[in-house]
Short mmCIF file of N, CA and C in Angstrom, two decimals:
data_model
loop_
_atom_site.label_atom_id
_atom_site.label_comp_id
_atom_site.label_asym_id
_atom_site.label_seq_id
_atom_site.Cartn_x
_atom_site.Cartn_y
_atom_site.Cartn_z
N PHE A 1 0.83 -1.18 0.00
CA PHE A 1 0.00 0.00 0.00
C PHE A 1 0.88 1.25 0.00
N PRO A 2 1.45 1.61 -1.14
CA PRO A 2 2.38 2.74 -1.20
C PRO A 2 1.73 4.08 -0.86
N PHE A 3 0.39 4.14 -0.87
CA PHE A 3 -0.29 5.40 -0.59
C PHE A 3 -0.57 5.59 0.90
N LYS A 4 -0.29 4.58 1.72
CA LYS A 4 -0.55 4.67 3.16
C LYS A 4 0.65 5.27 3.89
N ILE A 5 0.39 5.94 4.98
CA ILE A 5 1.47 6.51 5.81
C ILE A 5 2.36 5.38 6.32
N GLY A 6 1.73 4.32 6.75
CA GLY A 6 2.43 3.17 7.31
C GLY A 6 1.41 2.15 7.77
N VAL A 7 1.80 1.36 8.76
CA VAL A 7 0.93 0.32 9.30
C VAL A 7 0.68 0.63 10.76
N LYS A 8 -0.55 0.50 11.19
CA LYS A 8 -0.86 0.70 12.61
C LYS A 8 -0.28 -0.46 13.40
N SER A 9 0.25 -0.16 14.58
CA SER A 9 0.88 -1.21 15.38
C SER A 9 -0.12 -2.30 15.74
N ALA A 10 -1.39 -1.96 15.90
CA ALA A 10 -2.41 -2.97 16.18
C ALA A 10 -2.52 -3.96 15.02
N GLU A 11 -2.30 -3.48 13.80
CA GLU A 11 -2.36 -4.36 12.63
C GLU A 11 -1.18 -5.34 12.65
N PHE A 12 -0.02 -4.86 13.08
CA PHE A 12 1.13 -5.76 13.24
C PHE A 12 0.75 -6.91 14.17
N SER A 13 0.17 -6.56 15.29
CA SER A 13 -0.18 -7.55 16.29
C SER A 13 -1.10 -8.63 15.73
N SER A 14 -2.13 -8.21 14.99
CA SER A 14 -3.07 -9.20 14.45
C SER A 14 -2.44 -10.03 13.33
N ARG A 15 -1.56 -9.44 12.53
CA ARG A 15 -0.94 -10.17 11.41
C ARG A 15 0.17 -11.11 11.86
N LEU A 16 0.94 -10.70 12.86
CA LEU A 16 2.10 -11.49 13.26
C LEU A 16 1.81 -12.52 14.34
N ASN A 17 0.67 -12.40 15.00
CA ASN A 17 0.31 -13.34 16.05
C ASN A 17 1.42 -13.48 17.10
N ILE A 18 1.90 -12.34 17.58
CA ILE A 18 2.95 -12.30 18.60
C ILE A 18 2.35 -11.71 19.86
N GLU A 19 2.80 -12.20 21.00
CA GLU A 19 2.32 -11.67 22.27
C GLU A 19 2.52 -10.15 22.29
N PRO A 20 1.49 -9.39 22.69
CA PRO A 20 1.55 -7.92 22.64
C PRO A 20 2.76 -7.30 23.35
N THR A 21 3.15 -7.82 24.51
CA THR A 21 4.30 -7.23 25.22
C THR A 21 5.60 -7.47 24.45
N LEU A 22 5.75 -8.64 23.84
CA LEU A 22 6.93 -8.93 23.04
C LEU A 22 6.95 -8.04 21.79
N LEU A 23 5.80 -7.91 21.15
CA LEU A 23 5.71 -7.05 19.97
C LEU A 23 6.05 -5.61 20.34
N ASP A 24 5.54 -5.13 21.46
CA ASP A 24 5.83 -3.76 21.91
C ASP A 24 7.33 -3.58 22.11
N GLN A 25 7.99 -4.56 22.72
CA GLN A 25 9.45 -4.49 22.92
C GLN A 25 10.18 -4.48 21.58
N MET A 26 9.73 -5.32 20.65
CA MET A 26 10.35 -5.37 19.32
C MET A 26 10.22 -4.03 18.61
N ILE A 27 9.04 -3.44 18.67
CA ILE A 27 8.80 -2.15 18.01
C ILE A 27 9.68 -1.08 18.62
N LYS A 28 9.75 -1.03 19.95
CA LYS A 28 10.60 -0.04 20.62
C LYS A 28 12.06 -0.21 20.22
N TYR A 29 12.51 -1.46 20.13
CA TYR A 29 13.89 -1.73 19.73
C TYR A 29 14.14 -1.26 18.29
N LEU A 30 13.23 -1.59 17.37
CA LEU A 30 13.38 -1.20 15.97
C LEU A 30 13.36 0.33 15.80
N ILE A 31 12.55 1.00 16.59
CA ILE A 31 12.52 2.47 16.55
C ILE A 31 13.85 3.02 17.07
N LYS A 32 14.31 2.49 18.19
CA LYS A 32 15.58 2.94 18.79
C LYS A 32 16.74 2.74 17.83
N GLU A 33 16.73 1.65 17.09
CA GLU A 33 17.79 1.34 16.14
C GLU A 33 17.65 2.11 14.82
N GLY A 34 16.52 2.81 14.66
CA GLY A 34 16.31 3.58 13.43
C GLY A 34 15.84 2.73 12.26
N ARG A 35 15.42 1.53 12.52
CA ARG A 35 14.96 0.63 11.44
C ARG A 35 13.54 0.95 11.00
N ILE A 36 12.73 1.46 11.96
CA ILE A 36 11.38 1.93 11.65
C ILE A 36 11.17 3.26 12.36
N VAL A 37 10.15 3.99 11.92
CA VAL A 37 9.81 5.28 12.49
C VAL A 37 8.34 5.26 12.88
N GLN A 38 8.03 5.89 14.00
CA GLN A 38 6.62 6.00 14.39
C GLN A 38 6.13 7.40 14.05
N GLN A 39 5.00 7.45 13.33
CA GLN A 39 4.36 8.71 12.97
C GLN A 39 2.91 8.60 13.41
N ALA A 40 2.59 9.29 14.50
CA ALA A 40 1.27 9.19 15.14
C ALA A 40 1.04 7.72 15.50
N ALA A 41 -0.04 7.12 15.01
CA ALA A 41 -0.34 5.72 15.33
C ALA A 41 0.23 4.75 14.31
N TYR A 42 1.05 5.25 13.39
CA TYR A 42 1.57 4.43 12.30
C TYR A 42 3.06 4.15 12.47
N LEU A 43 3.46 2.98 11.98
CA LEU A 43 4.87 2.59 11.91
C LEU A 43 5.24 2.49 10.44
N LYS A 44 6.45 2.94 10.11
CA LYS A 44 6.86 2.91 8.71
C LYS A 44 8.38 2.80 8.62
N LEU A 45 8.85 2.44 7.45
CA LEU A 45 10.29 2.46 7.19
C LEU A 45 10.73 3.92 7.10
N PRO A 46 11.93 4.25 7.55
CA PRO A 46 12.37 5.65 7.56
C PRO A 46 12.28 6.35 6.20
N ALA A 47 12.54 5.65 5.12
CA ALA A 47 12.56 6.28 3.80
C ALA A 47 11.18 6.32 3.13
N HIS A 48 10.19 5.68 3.75
CA HIS A 48 8.88 5.59 3.10
C HIS A 48 8.19 6.94 3.05
N GLN A 49 7.78 7.34 1.86
CA GLN A 49 6.95 8.52 1.65
C GLN A 49 5.71 8.07 0.89
N PRO A 50 4.52 8.21 1.49
CA PRO A 50 3.31 7.77 0.80
C PRO A 50 3.14 8.50 -0.53
N LYS A 51 2.73 7.76 -1.54
CA LYS A 51 2.50 8.38 -2.85
C LYS A 51 1.45 7.58 -3.62
N LEU A 52 0.80 8.30 -4.50
CA LEU A 52 -0.22 7.70 -5.36
C LEU A 52 0.38 7.41 -6.74
N SER A 53 -0.19 6.45 -7.42
CA SER A 53 0.17 6.22 -8.82
C SER A 53 -0.26 7.43 -9.62
N SER A 54 0.22 7.57 -10.84
CA SER A 54 -0.14 8.74 -11.65
C SER A 54 -1.64 8.80 -11.91
N ASP A 55 -2.28 7.65 -12.12
CA ASP A 55 -3.74 7.62 -12.33
C ASP A 55 -4.49 8.11 -11.08
N LEU A 56 -4.05 7.60 -9.93
CA LEU A 56 -4.71 8.00 -8.68
C LEU A 56 -4.38 9.46 -8.33
N MET A 57 -3.19 9.92 -8.71
CA MET A 57 -2.84 11.32 -8.47
C MET A 57 -3.76 12.23 -9.28
N ALA A 58 -4.04 11.84 -10.52
CA ALA A 58 -4.96 12.62 -11.36
C ALA A 58 -6.36 12.62 -10.73
N LEU A 59 -6.78 11.48 -10.21
CA LEU A 59 -8.08 11.39 -9.54
C LEU A 59 -8.11 12.27 -8.30
N SER A 60 -7.01 12.32 -7.55
CA SER A 60 -6.96 13.16 -6.35
C SER A 60 -7.12 14.64 -6.72
N GLU A 61 -6.52 15.05 -7.83
CA GLU A 61 -6.65 16.44 -8.27
C GLU A 61 -8.09 16.75 -8.67
N LYS A 62 -8.76 15.79 -9.31
CA LYS A 62 -10.17 15.98 -9.68
C LYS A 62 -11.03 16.13 -8.42
N ILE A 63 -10.77 15.30 -7.42
CA ILE A 63 -11.54 15.38 -6.17
C ILE A 63 -11.30 16.73 -5.50
N LEU A 64 -10.05 17.15 -5.43
CA LEU A 64 -9.74 18.43 -4.79
C LEU A 64 -10.37 19.60 -5.56
N GLU A 65 -10.39 19.52 -6.88
CA GLU A 65 -11.05 20.56 -7.69
C GLU A 65 -12.55 20.59 -7.41
N GLU A 66 -13.14 19.42 -7.25
CA GLU A 66 -14.57 19.34 -6.95
C GLU A 66 -14.87 19.99 -5.59
N PHE A 67 -13.99 19.76 -4.62
CA PHE A 67 -14.15 20.37 -3.30
C PHE A 67 -13.94 21.88 -3.37
N ALA A 68 -12.98 22.31 -4.17
CA ALA A 68 -12.68 23.74 -4.31
C ALA A 68 -13.85 24.49 -4.95
N ALA A 69 -14.56 23.85 -5.87
CA ALA A 69 -15.65 24.49 -6.59
C ALA A 69 -16.83 24.82 -5.68
N ASN A 70 -17.00 24.05 -4.62
CA ASN A 70 -18.13 24.24 -3.71
C ASN A 70 -17.72 23.87 -2.29
N PRO A 71 -16.84 24.64 -1.67
CA PRO A 71 -16.23 24.25 -0.39
C PRO A 71 -17.20 23.90 0.73
N LEU A 72 -18.28 24.66 0.87
CA LEU A 72 -19.20 24.41 1.98
C LEU A 72 -20.45 23.63 1.55
N ALA A 73 -20.31 22.92 0.46
CA ALA A 73 -21.35 21.99 0.01
C ALA A 73 -20.67 20.86 -0.78
N ALA A 74 -19.48 20.51 -0.36
CA ALA A 74 -18.70 19.46 -1.03
C ALA A 74 -19.35 18.10 -0.81
N PRO A 75 -19.00 17.12 -1.62
CA PRO A 75 -19.54 15.77 -1.42
C PRO A 75 -19.14 15.23 -0.05
N THR A 76 -19.97 14.38 0.50
CA THR A 76 -19.68 13.77 1.79
C THR A 76 -18.73 12.58 1.58
N LYS A 77 -18.21 12.10 2.67
CA LYS A 77 -17.32 10.94 2.65
C LYS A 77 -18.03 9.74 2.00
N GLU A 78 -19.27 9.53 2.39
CA GLU A 78 -20.06 8.41 1.86
C GLU A 78 -20.24 8.54 0.34
N GLU A 79 -20.49 9.75 -0.13
CA GLU A 79 -20.69 9.97 -1.57
C GLU A 79 -19.40 9.69 -2.34
N ILE A 80 -18.27 10.12 -1.82
CA ILE A 80 -16.98 9.88 -2.49
C ILE A 80 -16.67 8.39 -2.50
N ILE A 81 -16.77 7.74 -1.35
CA ILE A 81 -16.45 6.32 -1.24
C ILE A 81 -17.38 5.49 -2.12
N GLY A 82 -18.63 5.93 -2.25
CA GLY A 82 -19.61 5.21 -3.07
C GLY A 82 -19.27 5.18 -4.55
N ARG A 83 -18.30 5.98 -4.97
CA ARG A 83 -17.91 6.03 -6.37
C ARG A 83 -16.96 4.89 -6.77
N GLY A 84 -16.41 4.19 -5.77
CA GLY A 84 -15.53 3.06 -6.09
C GLY A 84 -14.31 2.99 -5.18
N SER A 85 -13.64 1.84 -5.22
CA SER A 85 -12.51 1.60 -4.31
C SER A 85 -11.35 2.55 -4.55
N GLU A 86 -11.12 2.95 -5.81
CA GLU A 86 -10.02 3.88 -6.08
C GLU A 86 -10.30 5.24 -5.44
N PHE A 87 -11.58 5.64 -5.38
CA PHE A 87 -11.95 6.90 -4.72
C PHE A 87 -11.70 6.79 -3.22
N GLU A 88 -12.00 5.62 -2.65
CA GLU A 88 -11.77 5.41 -1.22
C GLU A 88 -10.27 5.48 -0.91
N GLN A 89 -9.43 4.88 -1.75
CA GLN A 89 -7.98 4.93 -1.56
C GLN A 89 -7.47 6.37 -1.62
N VAL A 90 -7.91 7.10 -2.62
CA VAL A 90 -7.46 8.48 -2.80
C VAL A 90 -7.94 9.34 -1.63
N LEU A 91 -9.19 9.17 -1.22
CA LEU A 91 -9.72 9.95 -0.10
C LEU A 91 -8.94 9.66 1.18
N SER A 92 -8.66 8.40 1.42
CA SER A 92 -7.87 8.00 2.59
C SER A 92 -6.49 8.67 2.56
N PHE A 93 -5.87 8.66 1.39
CA PHE A 93 -4.56 9.31 1.21
C PHE A 93 -4.65 10.81 1.50
N LEU A 94 -5.65 11.47 0.93
CA LEU A 94 -5.79 12.92 1.12
C LEU A 94 -6.05 13.28 2.58
N ILE A 95 -6.80 12.46 3.29
CA ILE A 95 -7.05 12.70 4.72
C ILE A 95 -5.76 12.48 5.51
N GLU A 96 -5.05 11.38 5.23
CA GLU A 96 -3.80 11.10 5.95
C GLU A 96 -2.74 12.16 5.68
N GLN A 97 -2.75 12.73 4.49
CA GLN A 97 -1.78 13.77 4.13
C GLN A 97 -2.23 15.16 4.60
N ASP A 98 -3.35 15.21 5.31
CA ASP A 98 -3.89 16.46 5.86
C ASP A 98 -4.27 17.46 4.78
N ARG A 99 -4.67 16.96 3.63
CA ARG A 99 -5.14 17.84 2.54
C ARG A 99 -6.65 18.00 2.61
N ILE A 100 -7.30 17.02 3.26
CA ILE A 100 -8.75 17.08 3.50
C ILE A 100 -8.98 16.84 4.99
N VAL A 101 -9.86 17.66 5.56
CA VAL A 101 -10.23 17.52 6.97
C VAL A 101 -11.51 16.70 7.03
N ASP A 102 -11.47 15.63 7.82
CA ASP A 102 -12.59 14.71 7.98
C ASP A 102 -13.35 15.10 9.23
N LEU A 103 -14.55 15.66 9.06
CA LEU A 103 -15.37 16.10 10.18
C LEU A 103 -16.40 15.03 10.50
N LYS A 104 -17.17 15.25 11.55
CA LYS A 104 -18.24 14.31 11.91
C LYS A 104 -19.30 14.29 10.82
N GLU A 105 -20.13 13.25 10.85
CA GLU A 105 -21.25 13.11 9.92
C GLU A 105 -20.79 12.93 8.47
N GLY A 106 -19.49 12.61 8.25
CA GLY A 106 -18.98 12.39 6.91
C GLY A 106 -18.72 13.66 6.12
N ILE A 107 -18.73 14.79 6.80
CA ILE A 107 -18.48 16.07 6.12
C ILE A 107 -16.97 16.22 5.92
N LEU A 108 -16.59 16.64 4.73
CA LEU A 108 -15.19 16.79 4.36
C LEU A 108 -14.95 18.21 3.83
N LEU A 109 -13.80 18.77 4.18
CA LEU A 109 -13.39 20.07 3.65
C LEU A 109 -11.91 20.00 3.29
N ARG A 110 -11.53 20.71 2.23
CA ARG A 110 -10.10 20.85 1.95
C ARG A 110 -9.49 21.59 3.13
N LYS A 111 -8.25 21.30 3.44
CA LYS A 111 -7.57 21.92 4.57
C LYS A 111 -7.62 23.44 4.48
N GLU A 112 -7.33 23.99 3.29
CA GLU A 112 -7.31 25.45 3.14
C GLU A 112 -8.71 26.05 3.32
N ASP A 113 -9.74 25.34 2.93
CA ASP A 113 -11.10 25.83 3.14
C ASP A 113 -11.47 25.78 4.63
N PHE A 114 -11.04 24.72 5.31
CA PHE A 114 -11.29 24.64 6.74
C PHE A 114 -10.59 25.79 7.47
N GLU A 115 -9.37 26.12 7.06
CA GLU A 115 -8.64 27.23 7.69
C GLU A 115 -9.37 28.55 7.46
N LYS A 116 -9.90 28.77 6.26
CA LYS A 116 -10.67 29.99 5.97
C LYS A 116 -11.92 30.06 6.84
N VAL A 117 -12.62 28.94 6.95
CA VAL A 117 -13.82 28.88 7.78
C VAL A 117 -13.46 29.16 9.24
N LYS A 118 -12.41 28.53 9.71
CA LYS A 118 -11.97 28.72 11.10
C LYS A 118 -11.69 30.20 11.37
N ASN A 119 -10.97 30.85 10.47
CA ASN A 119 -10.64 32.26 10.64
C ASN A 119 -11.88 33.14 10.55
N SER A 120 -12.78 32.82 9.64
CA SER A 120 -14.01 33.58 9.49
C SER A 120 -14.89 33.49 10.73
N VAL A 121 -15.03 32.28 11.27
CA VAL A 121 -15.82 32.07 12.50
C VAL A 121 -15.16 32.83 13.65
N ALA A 122 -13.85 32.75 13.77
CA ALA A 122 -13.14 33.44 14.86
C ALA A 122 -13.34 34.95 14.76
N GLU A 123 -13.23 35.51 13.56
CA GLU A 123 -13.43 36.95 13.37
C GLU A 123 -14.86 37.35 13.71
N PHE A 124 -15.82 36.56 13.25
CA PHE A 124 -17.23 36.85 13.52
C PHE A 124 -17.49 36.85 15.02
N LEU A 125 -16.97 35.84 15.72
CA LEU A 125 -17.18 35.75 17.17
C LEU A 125 -16.43 36.83 17.93
N LYS A 126 -15.30 37.25 17.38
CA LYS A 126 -14.55 38.35 18.00
C LYS A 126 -15.41 39.62 17.99
N LYS A 127 -16.11 39.85 16.90
CA LYS A 127 -16.95 41.05 16.77
C LYS A 127 -18.26 40.91 17.55
N GLN A 128 -18.89 39.73 17.43
CA GLN A 128 -20.22 39.53 18.01
C GLN A 128 -20.19 39.07 19.47
N GLY A 129 -19.10 38.46 19.89
CA GLY A 129 -19.03 37.92 21.24
C GLY A 129 -19.50 36.48 21.31
N GLN A 130 -20.69 36.25 20.78
CA GLN A 130 -21.24 34.90 20.73
C GLN A 130 -22.24 34.81 19.59
N ALA A 131 -22.55 33.59 19.18
CA ALA A 131 -23.49 33.41 18.07
C ALA A 131 -24.09 32.01 18.12
N THR A 132 -25.29 31.89 17.55
CA THR A 132 -25.94 30.59 17.43
C THR A 132 -25.44 29.89 16.16
N VAL A 133 -25.76 28.63 16.05
CA VAL A 133 -25.43 27.87 14.84
C VAL A 133 -26.06 28.56 13.63
N GLY A 134 -27.30 29.00 13.78
CA GLY A 134 -28.01 29.65 12.68
C GLY A 134 -27.32 30.94 12.23
N GLU A 135 -26.86 31.74 13.19
CA GLU A 135 -26.18 32.98 12.84
C GLU A 135 -24.86 32.69 12.11
N LEU A 136 -24.13 31.71 12.59
CA LEU A 136 -22.87 31.34 11.94
C LEU A 136 -23.12 30.70 10.57
N ARG A 137 -24.18 29.93 10.47
CA ARG A 137 -24.56 29.32 9.19
C ARG A 137 -24.85 30.41 8.17
N GLU A 138 -25.60 31.43 8.59
CA GLU A 138 -25.90 32.56 7.69
C GLU A 138 -24.62 33.31 7.32
N HIS A 139 -23.77 33.52 8.31
CA HIS A 139 -22.51 34.24 8.07
C HIS A 139 -21.67 33.54 7.00
N LEU A 140 -21.64 32.21 7.05
CA LEU A 140 -20.83 31.43 6.10
C LEU A 140 -21.62 31.03 4.85
N SER A 141 -22.90 31.34 4.82
CA SER A 141 -23.76 30.96 3.68
C SER A 141 -23.69 29.46 3.39
N THR A 142 -23.94 28.68 4.43
CA THR A 142 -23.94 27.23 4.27
C THR A 142 -25.18 26.66 4.95
N THR A 143 -25.23 25.33 5.04
CA THR A 143 -26.37 24.66 5.66
C THR A 143 -25.99 24.13 7.03
N ARG A 144 -26.99 23.83 7.81
CA ARG A 144 -26.78 23.26 9.14
C ARG A 144 -26.00 21.94 9.04
N LYS A 145 -26.27 21.18 7.96
CA LYS A 145 -25.58 19.89 7.73
C LYS A 145 -24.07 20.06 7.79
N TYR A 146 -23.56 21.18 7.27
CA TYR A 146 -22.12 21.45 7.27
C TYR A 146 -21.69 22.23 8.50
N MET A 147 -22.53 23.14 8.96
CA MET A 147 -22.15 24.04 10.05
C MET A 147 -21.93 23.31 11.36
N VAL A 148 -22.81 22.41 11.71
CA VAL A 148 -22.69 21.71 13.01
C VAL A 148 -21.38 20.92 13.09
N PRO A 149 -21.03 20.08 12.10
CA PRO A 149 -19.74 19.38 12.19
C PRO A 149 -18.53 20.34 12.21
N ILE A 150 -18.63 21.44 11.49
CA ILE A 150 -17.54 22.43 11.51
C ILE A 150 -17.37 22.97 12.93
N LEU A 151 -18.48 23.37 13.56
CA LEU A 151 -18.41 23.91 14.92
C LEU A 151 -17.94 22.87 15.93
N GLU A 152 -18.37 21.63 15.75
CA GLU A 152 -17.91 20.57 16.66
C GLU A 152 -16.39 20.40 16.56
N LYS A 153 -15.86 20.50 15.34
CA LYS A 153 -14.41 20.39 15.14
C LYS A 153 -13.71 21.60 15.77
N LEU A 154 -14.27 22.79 15.61
CA LEU A 154 -13.68 23.98 16.21
C LEU A 154 -13.72 23.90 17.74
N ASP A 155 -14.79 23.33 18.28
CA ASP A 155 -14.86 23.10 19.74
C ASP A 155 -13.74 22.14 20.16
N GLN A 156 -13.60 21.05 19.40
CA GLN A 156 -12.59 20.03 19.70
C GLN A 156 -11.18 20.62 19.66
N LEU A 157 -10.94 21.53 18.72
CA LEU A 157 -9.62 22.15 18.58
C LEU A 157 -9.38 23.28 19.59
N GLY A 158 -10.42 23.61 20.37
CA GLY A 158 -10.27 24.66 21.37
C GLY A 158 -10.34 26.07 20.79
N ILE A 159 -10.92 26.20 19.60
CA ILE A 159 -11.09 27.51 18.97
C ILE A 159 -12.37 28.16 19.50
N THR A 160 -13.44 27.35 19.54
CA THR A 160 -14.73 27.83 20.04
C THR A 160 -15.13 27.01 21.25
N GLN A 161 -16.12 27.55 21.96
CA GLN A 161 -16.65 26.83 23.11
C GLN A 161 -18.16 26.96 23.07
N ARG A 162 -18.84 25.85 23.26
CA ARG A 162 -20.30 25.85 23.23
C ARG A 162 -20.83 26.20 24.62
N GLU A 163 -21.79 27.09 24.64
CA GLU A 163 -22.50 27.44 25.87
C GLU A 163 -23.98 27.43 25.55
N GLY A 164 -24.64 26.35 25.89
CA GLY A 164 -26.05 26.20 25.54
C GLY A 164 -26.20 26.08 24.03
N ASP A 165 -26.98 26.99 23.45
CA ASP A 165 -27.14 26.94 21.99
C ASP A 165 -26.29 27.99 21.28
N LYS A 166 -25.31 28.53 21.99
CA LYS A 166 -24.42 29.54 21.39
C LYS A 166 -22.97 29.11 21.45
N ARG A 167 -22.17 29.74 20.60
CA ARG A 167 -20.73 29.53 20.59
C ARG A 167 -20.05 30.86 20.87
N ARG A 168 -18.91 30.77 21.51
CA ARG A 168 -18.04 31.92 21.70
C ARG A 168 -16.62 31.45 21.51
N LEU A 169 -15.69 32.40 21.36
CA LEU A 169 -14.29 32.01 21.27
C LEU A 169 -13.86 31.40 22.60
N ALA A 170 -13.09 30.34 22.52
CA ALA A 170 -12.60 29.69 23.73
C ALA A 170 -11.52 30.56 24.35
N LYS A 171 -11.46 30.52 25.67
CA LYS A 171 -10.40 31.27 26.36
C LYS A 171 -9.11 30.51 26.22
N ARG A 172 -8.05 31.25 25.89
CA ARG A 172 -6.75 30.60 25.71
C ARG A 172 -5.77 31.08 26.71
#
């Protein structure tokens, strides 16, 4: 799977059928020796750089163009995956490479669009103090389907804080 970041250590355990404590010791040793590298929950060879084939790279550009054309009404994860296994591979790659942000409810945004939304919400709340989902939805000219997962992600990141049915900037 050249398009994957690496292999999750849990996958090693199930494939190799090795006692978990022994496997953990082996992984720590291989990391210490520089034979493998840990990146978040993934293990990989030091030289491994995930990449797509030229066909899949072209498909990834088409998907990103589709998202760019309608950032706050982009296809959902389910809609993209429903197009076929190659779409699922490309989407997985784009999410792992942090080019697409995967929100709740299957809502997806390009990273740069999510950053624009984050900044716009922060500016709006800076001026208004607080706002409802509906007010923020109107501000961004989107639907509740997209707004709620966006706000939940902003809450999770500590950008906003929910207080009843309103949001305000989180104290930092």
